[in-house]
PDB file of C-alpha atoms and ligand atoms in Angstrom:
ATOM      1  CA  UNK A   1       8.163 -24.401   2.335  1.00 74.00           C
ATOM      2  CA  UNK A   2       4.876 -22.495   2.248  1.00 81.00           C
ATOM      3  CA  UNK A   3       4.918 -18.847   1.131  1.00 85.00           C
ATOM      4  CA  UNK A   4       4.469 -16.397   4.006  1.00 91.00           C
ATOM      5  CA  UNK A   5       1.677 -13.856   3.629  1.00 95.00           C
ATOM      6  CA  UNK A   6       2.059 -10.389   5.156  1.00 97.00           C
ATOM      7  CA  UNK A   7      -0.317  -7.451   4.816  1.00 98.00           C
ATOM      8  CA  UNK A   8       0.501  -3.753   5.289  1.00 98.00           C
ATOM      9  CA  UNK A   9      -2.412  -1.728   6.638  1.00 98.00           C
ATOM     10  CA  UNK A  10      -2.640   1.912   7.641  1.00 98.00           C
ATOM     11  CA  UNK A  11      -4.343   5.133   6.625  1.00 98.00           C
ATOM     12  CA  UNK A  12      -3.396   6.799   3.347  1.00 98.00           C
ATOM     13  CA  UNK A  13      -0.063   8.492   3.983  1.00 97.00           C
ATOM     14  CA  UNK A  14       0.956   6.143   6.810  1.00 98.00           C
ATOM     15  CA  UNK A  15       4.153   5.237   4.954  1.00 97.00           C
ATOM     16  CA  UNK A  16       3.166   1.861   3.492  1.00 98.00           C
ATOM     17  CA  UNK A  17       4.617   2.535   0.048  1.00 95.00           C
ATOM     18  CA  UNK A  18       7.757   4.060   1.576  1.00 95.00           C
ATOM     19  CA  UNK A  19       8.401   0.873   3.544  1.00 97.00           C
ATOM     20  CA  UNK A  20       7.016  -1.804   1.245  1.00 96.00           C
ATOM     21  CA  UNK A  21       9.883  -2.162  -1.221  1.00 92.00           C
ATOM     22  CA  UNK A  22      12.582  -2.336   1.465  1.00 93.00           C
ATOM     23  CA  UNK A  23      10.691  -4.906   3.515  1.00 95.00           C
ATOM     24  CA  UNK A  24      10.029  -7.026   0.435  1.00 95.00           C
ATOM     25  CA  UNK A  25      13.700  -6.812  -0.628  1.00 94.00           C
ATOM     26  CA  UNK A  26      15.034  -7.599   2.851  1.00 93.00           C
ATOM     27  CA  UNK A  27      12.722 -10.571   3.314  1.00 92.00           C
ATOM     28  CA  UNK A  28      12.722 -11.824  -0.268  1.00 93.00           C
ATOM     29  CA  UNK A  29       8.962 -11.309  -0.567  1.00 94.00           C
ATOM     30  CA  UNK A  30       7.033 -10.472  -3.704  1.00 95.00           C
ATOM     31  CA  UNK A  31       5.408  -7.073  -3.282  1.00 96.00           C
ATOM     32  CA  UNK A  32       1.840  -6.755  -4.476  1.00 96.00           C
ATOM     33  CA  UNK A  33       0.822  -3.099  -4.254  1.00 96.00           C
ATOM     34  CA  UNK A  34      -2.626  -2.736  -5.781  1.00 96.00           C
ATOM     35  CA  UNK A  35      -2.291   1.070  -5.947  1.00 96.00           C
ATOM     36  CA  UNK A  36       1.002   0.834  -7.917  1.00 94.00           C
ATOM     37  CA  UNK A  37      -0.360  -1.892 -10.193  1.00 94.00           C
ATOM     38  CA  UNK A  38      -3.506   0.125 -10.893  1.00 95.00           C
ATOM     39  CA  UNK A  39      -1.472   3.301 -11.559  1.00 94.00           C
ATOM     40  CA  UNK A  40       0.692   1.331 -13.980  1.00 93.00           C
ATOM     41  CA  UNK A  41      -2.459   0.359 -15.863  1.00 94.00           C
ATOM     42  CA  UNK A  42      -3.619   3.979 -15.847  1.00 95.00           C
ATOM     43  CA  UNK A  43      -0.257   5.159 -17.275  1.00 93.00           C
ATOM     44  CA  UNK A  44      -0.299   2.504 -19.984  1.00 95.00           C
ATOM     45  CA  UNK A  45      -3.919   3.379 -20.749  1.00 96.00           C
ATOM     46  CA  UNK A  46      -4.982  -0.272 -20.651  1.00 96.00           C
ATOM     47  CA  UNK A  47      -8.721  -0.968 -20.727  1.00 95.00           C
ATOM     48  CA  UNK A  48      -8.576  -1.767 -17.006  1.00 95.00           C
ATOM     49  CA  UNK A  49      -6.593   1.417 -16.318  1.00 96.00           C
ATOM     50  CA  UNK A  50      -9.088   3.615 -18.119  1.00 96.00           C
ATOM     51  CA  UNK A  51     -11.950   2.288 -16.009  1.00 97.00           C
ATOM     52  CA  UNK A  52      -9.880   2.424 -12.793  1.00 97.00           C
ATOM     53  CA  UNK A  53      -8.804   6.053 -13.278  1.00 96.00           C
ATOM     54  CA  UNK A  54     -12.259   7.558 -12.814  1.00 96.00           C
ATOM     55  CA  UNK A  55     -12.576   5.847  -9.421  1.00 97.00           C
ATOM     56  CA  UNK A  56      -9.014   6.588  -8.292  1.00 97.00           C
ATOM     57  CA  UNK A  57      -9.249  10.295  -9.114  1.00 95.00           C
ATOM     58  CA  UNK A  58     -12.213  10.586  -6.735  1.00 95.00           C
ATOM     59  CA  UNK A  59     -10.553   8.514  -4.008  1.00 95.00           C
ATOM     60  CA  UNK A  60     -13.096   5.723  -4.444  1.00 97.00           C
ATOM     61  CA  UNK A  61     -12.445   1.994  -4.545  1.00 97.00           C
ATOM     62  CA  UNK A  62     -11.875   0.510  -7.970  1.00 98.00           C
ATOM     63  CA  UNK A  63     -14.420  -2.287  -8.700  1.00 97.00           C
ATOM     64  CA  UNK A  64     -13.286  -5.447  -6.990  1.00 96.00           C
ATOM     65  CA  UNK A  65     -13.365  -7.666 -10.092  1.00 95.00           C
ATOM     66  CA  UNK A  66     -10.617  -5.498 -11.650  1.00 95.00           C
ATOM     67  CA  UNK A  67      -8.491  -5.560  -8.500  1.00 96.00           C
ATOM     68  CA  UNK A  68      -8.976  -9.324  -8.104  1.00 94.00           C
ATOM     69  CA  UNK A  69      -7.795  -9.922 -11.673  1.00 90.00           C
ATOM     70  CA  UNK A  70      -4.507  -8.120 -11.016  1.00 90.00           C
ATOM     71  CA  UNK A  71      -3.864  -9.878  -7.712  1.00 92.00           C
ATOM     72  CA  UNK A  72      -4.621 -13.396  -8.860  1.00 88.00           C
ATOM     73  CA  UNK A  73      -2.271 -13.074 -11.817  1.00 85.00           C
ATOM     74  CA  UNK A  74       0.517 -11.878  -9.507  1.00 88.00           C
ATOM     75  CA  UNK A  75       0.064 -14.680  -6.958  1.00 88.00           C
ATOM     76  CA  UNK A  76       0.028 -17.366  -9.640  1.00 84.00           C
ATOM     77  CA  UNK A  77       3.213 -16.063 -11.275  1.00 85.00           C
ATOM     78  CA  UNK A  78       5.178 -16.036  -7.992  1.00 86.00           C
ATOM     79  CA  UNK A  79       4.041 -19.053  -6.001  1.00 80.00           C
ATOM     80  CA  UNK A  80       7.526 -20.467  -5.516  1.00 76.00           C
ATOM     81  CA  UNK A  81       8.838 -17.320  -3.734  1.00 82.00           C
ATOM     82  CA  UNK A  82       9.454 -16.867   0.044  1.00 88.00           C
ATOM     83  CA  UNK A  83       6.244 -14.972   0.497  1.00 92.00           C
ATOM     84  CA  UNK A  84       4.032 -12.064  -0.440  1.00 95.00           C
ATOM     85  CA  UNK A  85       3.669  -8.594   0.990  1.00 97.00           C
ATOM     86  CA  UNK A  86       0.346  -6.942   0.184  1.00 97.00           C
ATOM     87  CA  UNK A  87       0.047  -3.152   0.206  1.00 98.00           C
ATOM     88  CA  UNK A  88      -3.421  -1.703  -0.403  1.00 97.00           C
ATOM     89  CA  UNK A  89      -5.268  -5.018  -0.360  1.00 98.00           C
ATOM     90  CA  UNK A  90      -7.450  -6.161   1.328  1.00 98.00           C
ATOM     91  CA  UNK A  91      -9.149  -2.804   1.902  1.00 98.00           C
ATOM     92  CA  UNK A  92     -12.358  -3.933   3.566  1.00 98.00           C
ATOM     93  CA  UNK A  93     -13.841  -7.053   5.122  1.00 97.00           C
ATOM     94  CA  UNK A  94     -15.354  -8.279   1.848  1.00 97.00           C
ATOM     95  CA  UNK A  95     -11.955  -7.991   0.096  1.00 98.00           C
ATOM     96  CA  UNK A  96     -10.509  -9.998   2.961  1.00 98.00           C
ATOM     97  CA  UNK A  97     -12.992 -12.795   2.325  1.00 97.00           C
ATOM     98  CA  UNK A  98     -11.907 -12.736  -1.308  1.00 95.00           C
ATOM     99  CA  UNK A  99      -8.231 -12.894  -0.297  1.00 95.00           C
ATOM    100  CA  UNK A 100      -8.921 -15.808   2.051  1.00 95.00           C
ATOM    101  CA  UNK A 101     -10.576 -17.690  -0.810  1.00 94.00           C
ATOM    102  CA  UNK A 102      -7.671 -17.028  -3.180  1.00 91.00           C
ATOM    103  CA  UNK A 103      -5.106 -18.082  -0.581  1.00 91.00           C
ATOM    104  CA  UNK A 104      -7.022 -21.266   0.261  1.00 92.00           C
ATOM    105  CA  UNK A 105      -6.807 -22.277  -3.402  1.00 89.00           C
ATOM    106  CA  UNK A 106      -3.024 -22.328  -2.952  1.00 85.00           C
ATOM    107  CA  UNK A 107      -3.154 -23.749   0.613  1.00 89.00           C
ATOM    108  CA  UNK A 108      -1.915 -20.440   2.072  1.00 90.00           C
ATOM    109  CA  UNK A 109      -3.105 -18.112   4.855  1.00 94.00           C
ATOM    110  CA  UNK A 110      -2.298 -14.672   6.261  1.00 97.00           C
ATOM    111  CA  UNK A 111       0.626 -14.816   8.719  1.00 96.00           C
ATOM    112  CA  UNK A 112       0.807 -11.258  10.057  1.00 97.00           C
ATOM    113  CA  UNK A 113      -0.664  -7.822   9.478  1.00 98.00           C
ATOM    114  CA  UNK A 114       1.711  -4.875   9.832  1.00 98.00           C
ATOM    115  CA  UNK A 115      -0.420  -1.974  10.987  1.00 98.00           C
ATOM    116  CA  UNK A 116       1.317   1.401  10.554  1.00 98.00           C
ATOM    117  CA  UNK A 117      -0.458   3.775  12.903  1.00 98.00           C
ATOM    118  CA  UNK A 118      -0.380   7.495  12.069  1.00 98.00           C
ATOM    119  CA  UNK A 119      -2.787  10.088  13.452  1.00 96.00           C
ATOM    120  CA  UNK A 120      -5.146  11.895  11.044  1.00 95.00           C
ATOM    121  CA  UNK A 121      -3.584  15.271  11.882  1.00 93.00           C
ATOM    122  CA  UNK A 122      -0.329  14.300  10.131  1.00 96.00           C
ATOM    123  CA  UNK A 123      -1.907  12.865   6.983  1.00 96.00           C
ATOM    124  CA  UNK A 124      -2.782  16.017   5.039  1.00 95.00           C
ATOM    125  CA  UNK A 125       0.740  17.442   5.288  1.00 95.00           C
ATOM    126  CA  UNK A 126       2.252  14.094   4.324  1.00 96.00           C
ATOM    127  CA  UNK A 127       0.094  13.665   1.244  1.00 97.00           C
ATOM    128  CA  UNK A 128       0.016  17.206  -0.125  1.00 96.00           C
ATOM    129  CA  UNK A 129       3.839  17.167  -0.127  1.00 96.00           C
ATOM    130  CA  UNK A 130       4.222  13.643  -1.479  1.00 96.00           C
ATOM    131  CA  UNK A 131       6.119  13.151  -4.740  1.00 97.00           C
ATOM    132  CA  UNK A 132       6.614   9.846  -6.535  1.00 95.00           C
ATOM    133  CA  UNK A 133       9.110   8.718  -9.141  1.00 95.00           C
ATOM    134  CA  UNK A 134       7.037   7.664 -12.152  1.00 91.00           C
ATOM    135  CA  UNK A 135       9.759   5.181 -13.153  1.00 91.00           C
ATOM    136  CA  UNK A 136      10.829   3.287  -9.988  1.00 90.00           C
ATOM    137  CA  UNK A 137       7.855   4.383  -7.784  1.00 90.00           C
ATOM    138  CA  UNK A 138      10.167   5.590  -4.977  1.00 92.00           C
ATOM    139  CA  UNK A 139       8.259   7.893  -2.620  1.00 95.00           C
ATOM    140  CA  UNK A 140       9.533  11.303  -1.438  1.00 96.00           C
ATOM    141  CA  UNK A 141       8.296  14.119   0.755  1.00 96.00           C
ATOM    142  CA  UNK A 142       9.276  17.691  -0.018  1.00 95.00           C
ATOM    143  CA  UNK A 143      10.020  18.404   3.679  1.00 93.00           C
ATOM    144  CA  UNK A 144      10.628  15.089   5.470  1.00 91.00           C
ATOM    145  CA  UNK A 145      12.252  12.997   2.775  1.00 92.00           C
ATOM    146  CA  UNK A 146      13.544  15.338   0.092  1.00 94.00           C
ATOM    147  CA  UNK A 147      15.236  14.256  -3.120  1.00 97.00           C
ATOM    148  CA  UNK A 148      18.896  15.305  -3.309  1.00 96.00           C
ATOM    149  CA  UNK A 149      18.388  17.393  -6.452  1.00 93.00           C
ATOM    150  CA  UNK A 150      15.394  19.672  -7.110  1.00 87.00           C
ATOM    151  CA  UNK A 151      12.446  17.438  -7.892  1.00 92.00           C
ATOM    152  CA  UNK A 152      14.399  14.563  -9.470  1.00 97.00           C
ATOM    153  CA  UNK A 153      14.479  10.926  -8.355  1.00 97.00           C
ATOM    154  CA  UNK A 154      17.785  10.141  -6.564  1.00 97.00           C
ATOM    155  CA  UNK A 155      17.953   6.752  -8.289  1.00 96.00           C
ATOM    156  CA  UNK A 156      16.553   7.411 -11.782  1.00 95.00           C
ATOM    157  CA  UNK A 157      17.098  11.143 -12.306  1.00 96.00           C
ATOM    158  CA  UNK A 158      13.520  11.290 -13.622  1.00 96.00           C
ATOM    159  CA  UNK A 159      11.266  14.272 -12.747  1.00 97.00           C
ATOM    160  CA  UNK A 160       9.083  13.453  -9.743  1.00 97.00           C
ATOM    161  CA  UNK A 161       5.301  13.549 -10.060  1.00 96.00           C
ATOM    162  CA  UNK A 162       2.390  14.452  -7.812  1.00 96.00           C
ATOM    163  CA  UNK A 163      -0.332  11.823  -7.592  1.00 95.00           C
ATOM    164  CA  UNK A 164      -3.675  12.859  -9.099  1.00 93.00           C
ATOM    165  CA  UNK A 165      -5.461  11.775  -5.908  1.00 95.00           C
ATOM    166  CA  UNK A 166      -3.285  13.821  -3.522  1.00 96.00           C
ATOM    167  CA  UNK A 167      -5.673  16.777  -3.550  1.00 95.00           C
ATOM    168  CA  UNK A 168      -7.096  17.948  -0.200  1.00 95.00           C
ATOM    169  CA  UNK A 169     -10.737  17.077  -1.002  1.00 94.00           C
ATOM    170  CA  UNK A 170      -9.795  13.618  -2.340  1.00 96.00           C
ATOM    171  CA  UNK A 171      -7.491  12.974   0.646  1.00 96.00           C
ATOM    172  CA  UNK A 172     -10.412  13.721   2.997  1.00 96.00           C
ATOM    173  CA  UNK A 173     -12.560  11.210   1.156  1.00 96.00           C
ATOM    174  CA  UNK A 174      -9.862   8.509   1.253  1.00 97.00           C
ATOM    175  CA  UNK A 175      -9.248   9.052   4.958  1.00 97.00           C
ATOM    176  CA  UNK A 176     -12.964   8.834   5.791  1.00 97.00           C
ATOM    177  CA  UNK A 177     -13.217   5.611   3.770  1.00 97.00           C
ATOM    178  CA  UNK A 178     -10.174   4.237   5.601  1.00 98.00           C
ATOM    179  CA  UNK A 179     -11.808   4.762   9.000  1.00 98.00           C
ATOM    180  CA  UNK A 180     -15.167   3.451   7.880  1.00 98.00           C
ATOM    181  CA  UNK A 181     -14.237   0.266   6.041  1.00 98.00           C
ATOM    182  CA  UNK A 182     -10.481  -0.427   6.125  1.00 98.00           C
ATOM    183  CA  UNK A 183      -9.619   0.071   9.799  1.00 98.00           C
ATOM    184  CA  UNK A 184     -12.150  -2.605  10.880  1.00 98.00           C
ATOM    185  CA  UNK A 185      -9.723  -5.070   9.280  1.00 98.00           C
ATOM    186  CA  UNK A 186      -7.163  -4.175  11.957  1.00 98.00           C
ATOM    187  CA  UNK A 187      -9.747  -5.066  14.613  1.00 97.00           C
ATOM    188  CA  UNK A 188     -10.564  -8.301  12.761  1.00 98.00           C
ATOM    189  CA  UNK A 189      -6.907  -9.401  12.647  1.00 98.00           C
ATOM    190  CA  UNK A 190      -6.323  -8.267  16.245  1.00 98.00           C
ATOM    191  CA  UNK A 191      -8.897 -10.843  17.349  1.00 98.00           C
ATOM    192  CA  UNK A 192      -6.820 -13.453  15.521  1.00 97.00           C
ATOM    193  CA  UNK A 193      -3.626 -12.266  17.261  1.00 98.00           C
ATOM    194  CA  UNK A 194      -2.029 -11.381  13.921  1.00 98.00           C
ATOM    195  CA  UNK A 195      -1.429  -7.631  14.218  1.00 98.00           C
ATOM    196  CA  UNK A 196       2.005  -6.049  14.621  1.00 98.00           C
ATOM    197  CA  UNK A 197       1.364  -2.395  15.511  1.00 98.00           C
ATOM    198  CA  UNK A 198       4.047   0.036  14.374  1.00 98.00           C
ATOM    199  CA  UNK A 199       4.286   3.686  15.425  1.00 98.00           C
ATOM    200  CA  UNK A 200       4.356   5.376  12.014  1.00 98.00           C
ATOM    201  CA  UNK A 201       5.113   8.820  13.420  1.00 97.00           C
ATOM    202  CA  UNK A 202       8.790   7.941  13.841  1.00 96.00           C
ATOM    203  CA  UNK A 203      11.353   8.556  11.094  1.00 94.00           C
ATOM    204  CA  UNK A 204      11.203   6.311   7.991  1.00 94.00           C
ATOM    205  CA  UNK A 205      14.413   4.516   9.087  1.00 95.00           C
ATOM    206  CA  UNK A 206      13.073   3.893  12.601  1.00 97.00           C
ATOM    207  CA  UNK A 207       9.804   2.610  11.184  1.00 97.00           C
ATOM    208  CA  UNK A 208      11.707   0.293   8.840  1.00 96.00           C
ATOM    209  CA  UNK A 209      13.885  -1.087  11.662  1.00 96.00           C
ATOM    210  CA  UNK A 210      10.848  -1.676  13.843  1.00 97.00           C
ATOM    211  CA  UNK A 211       9.045  -3.568  11.091  1.00 97.00           C
ATOM    212  CA  UNK A 212      12.039  -5.690  10.095  1.00 95.00           C
ATOM    213  CA  UNK A 213      12.807  -6.648  13.692  1.00 95.00           C
ATOM    214  CA  UNK A 214       9.206  -7.754  14.194  1.00 93.00           C
ATOM    215  CA  UNK A 215       8.745 -10.048  11.207  1.00 89.00           C
TER     216      UNK A 215
HETATM  217  P1  ADP B 301       1.079   5.342   1.900  1.00 58.50           P
HETATM  218  O1  ADP B 301       1.664   4.385   0.894  1.00 58.50           O
HETATM  219  O2  ADP B 301       0.763   4.684   3.204  1.00 58.50           O
HETATM  220  O3  ADP B 301      -0.087   6.123   1.349  1.00 58.50           O
HETATM  221  P2  ADP B 301       3.591   6.807   1.530  1.00 58.50           P
HETATM  222  O4  ADP B 301       4.614   5.775   1.810  1.00 58.50           O
HETATM  223  O5  ADP B 301       3.362   7.164   0.105  1.00 58.50           O
HETATM  224  O6  ADP B 301       2.188   6.423   2.255  1.00 58.50           O
HETATM  225  O7  ADP B 301       3.983   8.110   2.373  1.00 58.50           O
HETATM  226  C1  ADP B 301       3.181   9.298   2.311  1.00 58.50           C
HETATM  227  C2  ADP B 301       4.074  10.525   2.438  1.00 58.50           C
HETATM  228  O8  ADP B 301       4.650  10.576   3.747  1.00 58.50           O
HETATM  229  C3  ADP B 301       5.256  10.530   1.463  1.00 58.50           C
HETATM  230  O9  ADP B 301       5.495  11.858   1.044  1.00 58.50           O
HETATM  231  C4  ADP B 301       6.427   9.997   2.306  1.00 58.50           C
HETATM  232  O10 ADP B 301       7.692  10.492   1.862  1.00 58.50           O
HETATM  233  C5  ADP B 301       6.076  10.530   3.684  1.00 58.50           C
HETATM  234  N1  ADP B 301       6.485   9.625   4.770  1.00 58.50           N
HETATM  235  C6  ADP B 301       6.497   8.280   4.749  1.00 58.50           C
HETATM  236  N2  ADP B 301       6.942   7.786   5.927  1.00 58.50           N
HETATM  237  C7  ADP B 301       7.202   8.866   6.709  1.00 58.50           C
HETATM  238  C8  ADP B 301       7.690   9.037   8.053  1.00 58.50           C
HETATM  239  N3  ADP B 301       7.974   7.980   8.821  1.00 58.50           N
HETATM  240  N4  ADP B 301       7.840  10.300   8.516  1.00 58.50           N
HETATM  241  C9  ADP B 301       7.546  11.375   7.730  1.00 58.50           C
HETATM  242  N5  ADP B 301       7.085  11.288   6.463  1.00 58.50           N
HETATM  243  C10 ADP B 301       6.925  10.061   5.957  1.00 58.50           C
HETATM  244  P1  AMP B 302      -3.056   3.508  -2.737  1.00 58.50           P
HETATM  245  O1  AMP B 302      -1.882   3.567  -3.661  1.00 58.50           O
HETATM  246  O2  AMP B 302      -3.106   2.264  -1.888  1.00 58.50           O
HETATM  247  O3  AMP B 302      -3.221   4.786  -1.937  1.00 58.50           O
HETATM  248  O4  AMP B 302      -4.347   3.393  -3.685  1.00 58.50           O
HETATM  249  C1  AMP B 302      -4.690   4.420  -4.592  1.00 58.50           C
HETATM  250  C2  AMP B 302      -6.084   4.179  -5.146  1.00 58.50           C
HETATM  251  O5  AMP B 302      -6.118   2.954  -5.897  1.00 58.50           O
HETATM  252  C3  AMP B 302      -7.207   4.033  -4.112  1.00 58.50           C
HETATM  253  O6  AMP B 302      -7.704   5.275  -3.649  1.00 58.50           O
HETATM  254  C4  AMP B 302      -8.242   3.242  -4.922  1.00 58.50           C
HETATM  255  O7  AMP B 302      -8.919   4.087  -5.847  1.00 58.50           O
HETATM  256  C5  AMP B 302      -7.372   2.293  -5.738  1.00 58.50           C
HETATM  257  N1  AMP B 302      -7.144   1.003  -5.028  1.00 58.50           N
HETATM  258  C6  AMP B 302      -5.959   0.540  -4.549  1.00 58.50           C
HETATM  259  N2  AMP B 302      -6.115  -0.654  -3.968  1.00 58.50           N
HETATM  260  C7  AMP B 302      -7.441  -0.955  -4.072  1.00 58.50           C
HETATM  261  C8  AMP B 302      -8.258  -2.052  -3.637  1.00 58.50           C
HETATM  262  N3  AMP B 302      -7.735  -3.072  -2.958  1.00 58.50           N
HETATM  263  N4  AMP B 302      -9.578  -2.012  -3.922  1.00 58.50           N
HETATM  264  C9  AMP B 302     -10.119  -0.991  -4.588  1.00 58.50           C
HETATM  265  N5  AMP B 302      -9.436   0.091  -5.015  1.00 58.50           N
HETATM  266  C10 AMP B 302      -8.101   0.102  -4.760  1.00 58.50           C
END
């Protein structure tokens, strides 16, 4: 059976990372989160990570050749799985053309796009209070989704971290870029009848249930 291809789209802070792991686990999909993969490279100080960091810290896109390298390697390694869930890619129409090309090589195509819709007004509070476990990448919020103990990961016990790009001026930049070049992808996939719109303002559990029942 052909691998299914799902894409998560939404503004920064919509809750994509919060939902991605659970959806992938429930559906048996391989999760390809370009943000997580790039941050891993930054932490390990790989050559790719050192170049990527300067772009990420400013909230700018990392050069596409670097992103493409990471994605292609991940697709090739996992072709026999149920499917793939992309988080953070494609991020504009040109990246979508690239994805289409890669998928065609493996006789695959995008099945559905899960669009998590959250209004701009909520984004700043979500991102300035975001904490992430550096080990398992689980996402927390210091008001809406607090860890059980201080600032430690519930699962790993590791001290939670703040992302370098969750600063108000960088968040503004990322949100403006989202509206300018990423959101048009939602319109593109709507024309193809592939968009599942999810109200991301509901609780994380409600959002998860809505996504799972729709795919
Ligand atoms: P994204 O991956 O889309 O940038 P995250 O999943 O990292 O977003 O979520 C951003 C912040 O919002 C995190 O602090 C997370 O805990 C919080 N968050 C995620 N989903 C919800 C929700 N449904 N309601 C309230 N806060 C949420
Ligand atoms: P995210 O974790 O999706 O919020 O991504 C964090 C940062 O990683 C972005 O602000 C970009 O700098 C970089 N990034 C993630 N995915 C991509 C992509 N598909 N293309 C270019 N840069 C990306």
